[in-house]
PDB file of C-alpha atoms in Angstrom:
ATOM      1  CA  ALA A   1    -125.564-111.930 110.000  1.00 75.00           C
ATOM      2  CA  GLN A   2    -124.560-109.657 107.172  1.00 82.00           C
ATOM      3  CA  SER A   3    -125.117-110.701 103.580  1.00 89.00           C
ATOM      4  CA  VAL A   4    -124.864-109.434 100.037  1.00 93.00           C
ATOM      5  CA  ALA A   5    -127.003-110.351  97.040  1.00 95.00           C
ATOM      6  CA  GLN A   6    -126.089-109.851  93.428  1.00 95.00           C
ATOM      7  CA  PRO A   7    -129.244-110.913  91.608  1.00 95.00           C
ATOM      8  CA  GLU A   8    -127.757-111.146  88.126  1.00 95.00           C
ATOM      9  CA  ASP A   9    -125.243-113.815  87.154  1.00 93.00           C
ATOM     10  CA  GLN A  10    -124.406-111.907  83.996  1.00 97.00           C
ATOM     11  CA  VAL A  11    -125.068-108.479  82.531  1.00 98.00           C
ATOM     12  CA  ASN A  12    -124.661-107.794  78.826  1.00 98.00           C
ATOM     13  CA  VAL A  13    -124.376-104.249  77.523  1.00 98.00           C
ATOM     14  CA  ALA A  14    -123.350-102.702  74.231  1.00 98.00           C
ATOM     15  CA  GLU A  15    -120.205-100.618  74.138  1.00 97.00           C
ATOM     16  CA  GLY A  16    -120.997 -96.969  74.745  1.00 97.00           C
ATOM     17  CA  ASN A  17    -124.218 -97.669  76.595  1.00 97.00           C
ATOM     18  CA  PRO A  18    -124.656 -97.061  80.313  1.00 97.00           C
ATOM     19  CA  LEU A  19    -124.260-100.049  82.576  1.00 97.00           C
ATOM     20  CA  THR A  20    -125.660-101.028  85.962  1.00 97.00           C
ATOM     21  CA  VAL A  21    -124.623-103.965  88.107  1.00 98.00           C
ATOM     22  CA  LYS A  22    -127.004-104.538  90.989  1.00 98.00           C
ATOM     23  CA  CYS A  23    -126.273-105.213  94.626  1.00 98.00           C
ATOM     24  CA  THR A  24    -128.437-105.386  97.724  1.00 97.00           C
ATOM     25  CA  TYR A  25    -127.192-105.910 101.240  1.00 94.00           C
ATOM     26  CA  SER A  26    -128.299-106.832 104.721  1.00 92.00           C
ATOM     27  CA  VAL A  27    -126.540-105.724 107.911  1.00 87.00           C
ATOM     28  CA  SER A  28    -127.605-105.102 111.468  1.00 83.00           C
ATOM     29  CA  GLY A  29    -126.174-101.587 111.597  1.00 81.00           C
ATOM     30  CA  ASN A  30    -124.885 -98.999 109.173  1.00 81.00           C
ATOM     31  CA  PRO A  31    -122.822-100.592 106.436  1.00 86.00           C
ATOM     32  CA  TYR A  32    -119.453-100.195 104.843  1.00 88.00           C
ATOM     33  CA  LEU A  33    -119.994-101.085 101.153  1.00 93.00           C
ATOM     34  CA  PHE A  34    -117.466-101.912  98.458  1.00 93.00           C
ATOM     35  CA  TRP A  35    -117.116-102.911  94.851  1.00 96.00           C
ATOM     36  CA  TYR A  36    -114.242-105.003  93.532  1.00 95.00           C
ATOM     37  CA  VAL A  37    -113.451-106.123  89.983  1.00 96.00           C
ATOM     38  CA  GLN A  38    -111.742-109.316  88.872  1.00 94.00           C
ATOM     39  CA  TYR A  39    -110.173-109.658  85.450  1.00 92.00           C
ATOM     40  CA  PRO A  40    -109.473-113.159  84.073  1.00 86.00           C
ATOM     41  CA  ASN A  41    -106.762-115.059  85.935  1.00 82.00           C
ATOM     42  CA  ARG A  42    -106.223-112.165  88.339  1.00 85.00           C
ATOM     43  CA  GLY A  43    -107.054-111.350  91.903  1.00 87.00           C
ATOM     44  CA  LEU A  44    -109.740-108.860  92.849  1.00 91.00           C
ATOM     45  CA  GLN A  45    -109.039-105.135  92.618  1.00 93.00           C
ATOM     46  CA  PHE A  46    -110.683-102.476  94.756  1.00 92.00           C
ATOM     47  CA  LEU A  47    -112.962-100.118  92.777  1.00 94.00           C
ATOM     48  CA  LEU A  48    -114.763 -97.928  95.301  1.00 93.00           C
ATOM     49  CA  LYS A  49    -116.291 -97.705  98.732  1.00 91.00           C
ATOM     50  CA  TYR A  50    -119.155 -96.105 100.620  1.00 92.00           C
ATOM     51  CA  ILE A  51    -118.667 -95.312 104.292  1.00 86.00           C
ATOM     52  CA  THR A  52    -120.749 -92.211 104.924  1.00 83.00           C
ATOM     53  CA  GLY A  53    -121.615 -88.920 103.251  1.00 84.00           C
ATOM     54  CA  ASP A  54    -122.744 -88.499  99.653  1.00 88.00           C
ATOM     55  CA  ASN A  55    -124.857 -91.341  98.392  1.00 92.00           C
ATOM     56  CA  LEU A  56    -123.083 -91.261  95.027  1.00 95.00           C
ATOM     57  CA  VAL A  57    -119.493 -92.372  95.290  1.00 94.00           C
ATOM     58  CA  LYS A  58    -116.941 -92.288  92.504  1.00 94.00           C
ATOM     59  CA  GLY A  59    -114.222 -94.830  91.993  1.00 92.00           C
ATOM     60  CA  SER A  60    -111.621 -96.095  89.570  1.00 90.00           C
ATOM     61  CA  TYR A  61    -111.981 -96.394  85.776  1.00 91.00           C
ATOM     62  CA  GLY A  62    -115.013 -94.072  85.634  1.00 95.00           C
ATOM     63  CA  PHE A  63    -117.214 -96.267  87.798  1.00 96.00           C
ATOM     64  CA  GLU A  64    -119.572 -94.912  90.415  1.00 97.00           C
ATOM     65  CA  ALA A  65    -122.059 -96.428  92.813  1.00 97.00           C
ATOM     66  CA  GLU A  66    -125.244 -95.182  94.370  1.00 96.00           C
ATOM     67  CA  PHE A  67    -126.074 -95.972  97.979  1.00 95.00           C
ATOM     68  CA  ASN A  68    -129.796 -96.203  98.723  1.00 95.00           C
ATOM     69  CA  LYS A  69    -130.513 -96.848 102.368  1.00 93.00           C
ATOM     70  CA  SER A  70    -134.268 -97.338 102.019  1.00 93.00           C
ATOM     71  CA  GLN A  71    -133.793 -99.962  99.331  1.00 95.00           C
ATOM     72  CA  THR A  72    -130.626-101.375 100.940  1.00 95.00           C
ATOM     73  CA  SER A  73    -128.962-101.219  97.571  1.00 96.00           C
ATOM     74  CA  PHE A  74    -125.544-100.216  96.280  1.00 97.00           C
ATOM     75  CA  HIS A  75    -125.668-100.498  92.491  1.00 98.00           C
ATOM     76  CA  LEU A  76    -122.545-100.031  90.407  1.00 98.00           C
ATOM     77  CA  LYS A  77    -122.862 -97.758  87.388  1.00 98.00           C
ATOM     78  CA  LYS A  78    -120.902 -96.321  84.503  1.00 97.00           C
ATOM     79  CA  PRO A  79    -122.264 -93.828  81.956  1.00 96.00           C
ATOM     80  CA  SER A  80    -120.530 -95.369  78.936  1.00 97.00           C
ATOM     81  CA  ALA A  81    -119.295 -98.969  78.901  1.00 97.00           C
ATOM     82  CA  LEU A  82    -115.996-100.033  77.361  1.00 97.00           C
ATOM     83  CA  VAL A  83    -115.127-103.478  76.045  1.00 96.00           C
ATOM     84  CA  SER A  84    -112.249-103.458  78.526  1.00 95.00           C
ATOM     85  CA  ASP A  85    -114.793-103.248  81.375  1.00 96.00           C
ATOM     86  CA  SER A  86    -115.730-106.869  80.725  1.00 96.00           C
ATOM     87  CA  ALA A  87    -114.912-108.680  83.959  1.00 97.00           C
ATOM     88  CA  LEU A  88    -116.394-110.182  87.115  1.00 95.00           C
ATOM     89  CA  TYR A  89    -117.703-107.647  89.614  1.00 97.00           C
ATOM     90  CA  PHE A  90    -118.125-108.274  93.327  1.00 96.00           C
ATOM     91  CA  CYS A  91    -120.134-106.273  95.819  1.00 96.00           C
ATOM     92  CA  ALA A  92    -119.059-106.525  99.462  1.00 93.00           C
ATOM     93  CA  VAL A  93    -120.305-105.346 102.832  1.00 90.00           C
ATOM     94  CA  ARG A  94    -118.957-104.941 106.324  1.00 81.00           C
ATOM     95  CA  ASP A  95    -121.069-104.198 109.339  1.00 69.00           C
ATOM     96  CA  ARG A  96    -119.854-101.005 111.001  1.00 62.00           C
ATOM     97  CA  ILE A  97    -120.730-102.120 114.517  1.00 58.00           C
ATOM     98  CA  GLY A  98    -117.873-102.936 116.815  1.00 56.00           C
ATOM     99  CA  GLY A  99    -114.293-103.569 115.898  1.00 59.00           C
ATOM    100  CA  TYR A 100    -113.020-105.131 112.723  1.00 63.00           C
ATOM    101  CA  GLN A 101    -115.294-107.785 111.305  1.00 61.00           C
ATOM    102  CA  LYS A 102    -115.001-109.794 108.199  1.00 72.00           C
ATOM    103  CA  VAL A 103    -116.006-108.413 104.812  1.00 79.00           C
ATOM    104  CA  THR A 104    -118.678-110.500 103.110  1.00 85.00           C
ATOM    105  CA  PHE A 105    -118.602-110.716  99.320  1.00 90.00           C
ATOM    106  CA  GLY A 106    -121.438-111.371  96.908  1.00 92.00           C
ATOM    107  CA  ILE A 107    -121.199-114.230  94.475  1.00 92.00           C
ATOM    108  CA  GLY A 108    -120.197-111.924  91.633  1.00 94.00           C
ATOM    109  CA  THR A 109    -121.747-110.644  88.399  1.00 96.00           C
ATOM    110  CA  LYS A 110    -120.113-111.191  85.047  1.00 96.00           C
ATOM    111  CA  LEU A 111    -120.204-108.061  82.906  1.00 97.00           C
ATOM    112  CA  GLN A 112    -119.936-108.587  79.170  1.00 97.00           C
ATOM    113  CA  VAL A 113    -119.541-105.452  77.049  1.00 97.00           C
ATOM    114  CA  ILE A 114    -120.346-106.170  73.436  1.00 96.00           C
ATOM    115  CA  PRO A 115    -118.453-104.236  70.738  1.00 95.00           C
TER     116      PRO A 115
ATOM    117  CA  ASP B   1     -93.824-102.988  95.569  1.00 64.00           C
ATOM    118  CA  ALA B   2     -94.481-106.326  93.880  1.00 79.00           C
ATOM    119  CA  GLY B   3     -97.893-106.705  95.438  1.00 92.00           C
ATOM    120  CA  VAL B   4     -99.202-109.809  97.164  1.00 95.00           C
ATOM    121  CA  ILE B   5     -97.283-112.837  95.910  1.00 96.00           C
ATOM    122  CA  GLN B   6     -98.780-116.316  95.910  1.00 97.00           C
ATOM    123  CA  SER B   7     -97.218-119.602  94.968  1.00 96.00           C
ATOM    124  CA  PRO B   8     -97.684-121.850  93.202  1.00 97.00           C
ATOM    125  CA  ARG B   9     -99.969-120.399  90.499  1.00 95.00           C
ATOM    126  CA  HIS B  10    -101.273-123.855  89.683  1.00 96.00           C
ATOM    127  CA  GLU B  11    -101.261-127.035  91.719  1.00 96.00           C
ATOM    128  CA  VAL B  12    -102.484-130.406  90.564  1.00 97.00           C
ATOM    129  CA  THR B  13    -102.455-133.197  93.095  1.00 96.00           C
ATOM    130  CA  GLU B  14    -104.086-136.493  93.863  1.00 96.00           C
ATOM    131  CA  MET B  15    -106.680-137.076  96.509  1.00 96.00           C
ATOM    132  CA  GLY B  16    -105.121-137.756  99.875  1.00 96.00           C
ATOM    133  CA  GLN B  17    -101.976-135.749  99.272  1.00 97.00           C
ATOM    134  CA  GLU B  18    -100.900-132.775 101.343  1.00 97.00           C
ATOM    135  CA  VAL B  19    -101.100-129.388  99.658  1.00 97.00           C
ATOM    136  CA  THR B  20     -99.369-126.225 100.855  1.00 98.00           C
ATOM    137  CA  LEU B  21    -100.202-122.825  99.445  1.00 98.00           C
ATOM    138  CA  ARG B  22     -97.933-119.864 100.136  1.00 98.00           C
ATOM    139  CA  CYS B  23     -98.437-116.142 100.412  1.00 98.00           C
ATOM    140  CA  LYS B  24     -96.206-113.119 100.846  1.00 97.00           C
ATOM    141  CA  PRO B  25     -98.235-110.007 101.759  1.00 96.00           C
ATOM    142  CA  ILE B  26     -97.317-106.458 100.864  1.00 93.00           C
ATOM    143  CA  SER B  27     -94.642-105.153 103.190  1.00 92.00           C
ATOM    144  CA  GLY B  28     -96.121-103.126 106.034  1.00 89.00           C
ATOM    145  CA  HIS B  29     -99.604-104.582 105.763  1.00 90.00           C
ATOM    146  CA  ASP B  30    -100.879-105.899 109.069  1.00 87.00           C
ATOM    147  CA  TYR B  31    -103.934-107.902 107.945  1.00 87.00           C
ATOM    148  CA  LEU B  32    -103.736-111.073 105.873  1.00 92.00           C
ATOM    149  CA  PHE B  33    -106.706-112.982 104.511  1.00 92.00           C
ATOM    150  CA  TRP B  34    -107.189-116.346 102.835  1.00 95.00           C
ATOM    151  CA  TYR B  35    -110.185-116.692 100.494  1.00 94.00           C
ATOM    152  CA  ARG B  36    -111.493-119.568  98.405  1.00 96.00           C
ATOM    153  CA  GLN B  37    -113.341-118.951  95.143  1.00 93.00           C
ATOM    154  CA  THR B  38    -115.673-121.458  93.491  1.00 92.00           C
ATOM    155  CA  MET B  39    -118.413-121.083  90.908  1.00 86.00           C
ATOM    156  CA  MET B  40    -121.064-122.350  93.289  1.00 86.00           C
ATOM    157  CA  ARG B  41    -120.157-120.459  96.442  1.00 87.00           C
ATOM    158  CA  GLY B  42    -118.343-117.395  95.134  1.00 87.00           C
ATOM    159  CA  LEU B  43    -115.657-115.896  97.345  1.00 90.00           C
ATOM    160  CA  GLU B  44    -115.486-117.335 100.855  1.00 90.00           C
ATOM    161  CA  LEU B  45    -113.296-116.020 103.647  1.00 89.00           C
ATOM    162  CA  LEU B  46    -111.431-118.908 105.230  1.00 94.00           C
ATOM    163  CA  ILE B  47    -109.294-117.182 107.854  1.00 93.00           C
ATOM    164  CA  TYR B  48    -107.647-113.873 108.582  1.00 89.00           C
ATOM    165  CA  PHE B  49    -104.678-112.713 110.623  1.00 91.00           C
ATOM    166  CA  ASN B  50    -103.842-109.418 112.272  1.00 87.00           C
ATOM    167  CA  ASN B  51    -100.204-108.843 113.165  1.00 90.00           C
ATOM    168  CA  ASN B  52     -99.509-112.537 112.503  1.00 94.00           C
ATOM    169  CA  VAL B  53    -102.196-113.689 114.958  1.00 93.00           C
ATOM    170  CA  PRO B  54    -105.212-115.634 113.672  1.00 93.00           C
ATOM    171  CA  ILE B  55    -108.332-113.610 114.451  1.00 87.00           C
ATOM    172  CA  ASP B  56    -111.180-115.519 112.866  1.00 86.00           C
ATOM    173  CA  ASP B  57    -110.937-118.999 111.416  1.00 91.00           C
ATOM    174  CA  SER B  58    -114.646-119.715 111.387  1.00 88.00           C
ATOM    175  CA  GLY B  59    -114.603-120.019 107.610  1.00 90.00           C
ATOM    176  CA  MET B  60    -112.136-122.893 107.564  1.00 94.00           C
ATOM    177  CA  PRO B  61    -114.265-125.726 106.253  1.00 88.00           C
ATOM    178  CA  GLU B  62    -112.763-128.666 108.126  1.00 87.00           C
ATOM    179  CA  ASP B  63    -109.909-129.761 110.319  1.00 92.00           C
ATOM    180  CA  ARG B  64    -108.104-130.793 107.161  1.00 96.00           C
ATOM    181  CA  PHE B  65    -107.439-127.099 106.584  1.00 97.00           C
ATOM    182  CA  SER B  66    -104.866-125.199 108.612  1.00 97.00           C
ATOM    183  CA  ALA B  67    -103.150-121.834 108.216  1.00 98.00           C
ATOM    184  CA  LYS B  68    -100.101-120.274 109.781  1.00 97.00           C
ATOM    185  CA  MET B  69     -98.371-116.942 109.715  1.00 97.00           C
ATOM    186  CA  PRO B  70     -94.941-117.377 111.324  1.00 97.00           C
ATOM    187  CA  ASN B  71     -93.874-113.820 110.508  1.00 95.00           C
ATOM    188  CA  ALA B  72     -95.141-110.618 108.914  1.00 94.00           C
ATOM    189  CA  SER B  73     -93.956-111.570 105.452  1.00 95.00           C
ATOM    190  CA  PHE B  74     -95.164-115.135 105.037  1.00 96.00           C
ATOM    191  CA  SER B  75     -98.267-117.261 105.444  1.00 98.00           C
ATOM    192  CA  THR B  76     -99.245-120.786 104.468  1.00 98.00           C
ATOM    193  CA  LEU B  77    -102.534-122.562 103.938  1.00 98.00           C
ATOM    194  CA  LYS B  78    -102.292-126.322 104.215  1.00 98.00           C
ATOM    195  CA  ILE B  79    -104.790-128.992 103.251  1.00 97.00           C
ATOM    196  CA  GLN B  80    -104.104-132.478 104.551  1.00 97.00           C
ATOM    197  CA  PRO B  81    -105.443-134.774 103.217  1.00 96.00           C
ATOM    198  CA  SER B  82    -106.769-133.084 100.095  1.00 96.00           C
ATOM    199  CA  GLU B  83    -110.068-134.085  98.470  1.00 96.00           C
ATOM    200  CA  PRO B  84    -111.537-133.378  95.013  1.00 96.00           C
ATOM    201  CA  ARG B  85    -114.073-130.967  96.523  1.00 95.00           C
ATOM    202  CA  ASP B  86    -111.189-128.756  97.637  1.00 96.00           C
ATOM    203  CA  SER B  87    -110.562-127.865  93.996  1.00 97.00           C
ATOM    204  CA  ALA B  88    -110.897-124.083  93.742  1.00 97.00           C
ATOM    205  CA  VAL B  89    -108.923-120.896  93.360  1.00 95.00           C
ATOM    206  CA  TYR B  90    -107.363-119.825  96.638  1.00 97.00           C
ATOM    207  CA  PHE B  91    -106.583-116.154  97.102  1.00 96.00           C
ATOM    208  CA  CYS B  92    -104.455-114.404  99.631  1.00 96.00           C
ATOM    209  CA  ALA B  93    -105.059-110.711 100.346  1.00 93.00           C
ATOM    210  CA  SER B  94    -103.518-108.130 102.631  1.00 92.00           C
ATOM    211  CA  SER B  95    -104.494-104.698 103.854  1.00 87.00           C
ATOM    212  CA  SER B  96    -102.780-101.743 105.409  1.00 79.00           C
ATOM    213  CA  PRO B  97    -103.625 -99.649 108.445  1.00 66.00           C
ATOM    214  CA  TRP B  98    -102.297 -96.574 106.680  1.00 59.00           C
ATOM    215  CA  THR B  99    -104.902 -96.139 103.983  1.00 57.00           C
ATOM    216  CA  GLY B 100    -107.514 -95.396 106.622  1.00 57.00           C
ATOM    217  CA  LEU B 101    -109.498 -98.265 105.221  1.00 63.00           C
ATOM    218  CA  LYS B 102    -108.691-101.731 106.480  1.00 60.00           C
ATOM    219  CA  GLU B 103    -111.218-103.188 104.101  1.00 67.00           C
ATOM    220  CA  LYS B 104    -109.310-102.103 100.985  1.00 81.00           C
ATOM    221  CA  LEU B 105    -107.827-105.471 100.216  1.00 87.00           C
ATOM    222  CA  PHE B 106    -104.928-106.136  97.886  1.00 91.00           C
ATOM    223  CA  PHE B 107    -105.278-109.560  96.330  1.00 93.00           C
ATOM    224  CA  GLY B 108    -102.675-111.911  94.968  1.00 94.00           C
ATOM    225  CA  SER B 109    -103.161-113.644  91.637  1.00 93.00           C
ATOM    226  CA  GLY B 110    -104.393-116.806  93.302  1.00 95.00           C
ATOM    227  CA  THR B 111    -103.512-120.490  93.289  1.00 96.00           C
ATOM    228  CA  GLN B 112    -105.609-122.708  91.066  1.00 96.00           C
ATOM    229  CA  LEU B 113    -105.859-126.028  92.934  1.00 97.00           C
ATOM    230  CA  SER B 114    -107.042-129.181  91.234  1.00 97.00           C
ATOM    231  CA  VAL B 115    -107.395-132.342  93.310  1.00 97.00           C
ATOM    232  CA  LEU B 116    -107.870-135.438  91.181  1.00 96.00           C
TER     233      LEU B 116
END
């Protein structure tokens, strides 16, 4: 069964500093990987995806993520954090084998950007 | 487009009562998902539909939970009878076949359910 782990409940970073939110995954085949963001009292919003190709994928709001197959990781990054980036971030994975299968989300990591 | 619309935004009910949550997906989207979010378990997929047909309901926790999608523009999630442990935020999401990425989900704002 596929799974996603987000090892940090919360990440604190000073405004202007680079940020990393960690994610590791487990699937039986090659993965589809995603990051979503949730602002308070809102639904999740799609940030970026990795399907195939370049290991560094770019998404919305200046975020990017690095796929590392050997470490089964897909960490979310941003070179310079903004206070407005403070939110809950979810990593998600879908196994690419077969037809459509459900997307499994991690438990989420709260990002706090300190002014 | 108004996005995915859920109602009500908040629901407070007493244990044993029936609760019905409603969702209107984005027009033209052919997948609809119901998720439940709690602090302890994160975001759990309850059920999803494709072209109004339930595809996978393995995440529905108990027989007290049921979901329907009578047409392409409306879905309901019903809990009968409700229990305090059902308290959570329930999200509806839809996705389109036209983005080339079925997994790009568009979420509603959620229904905050409190069962007393």
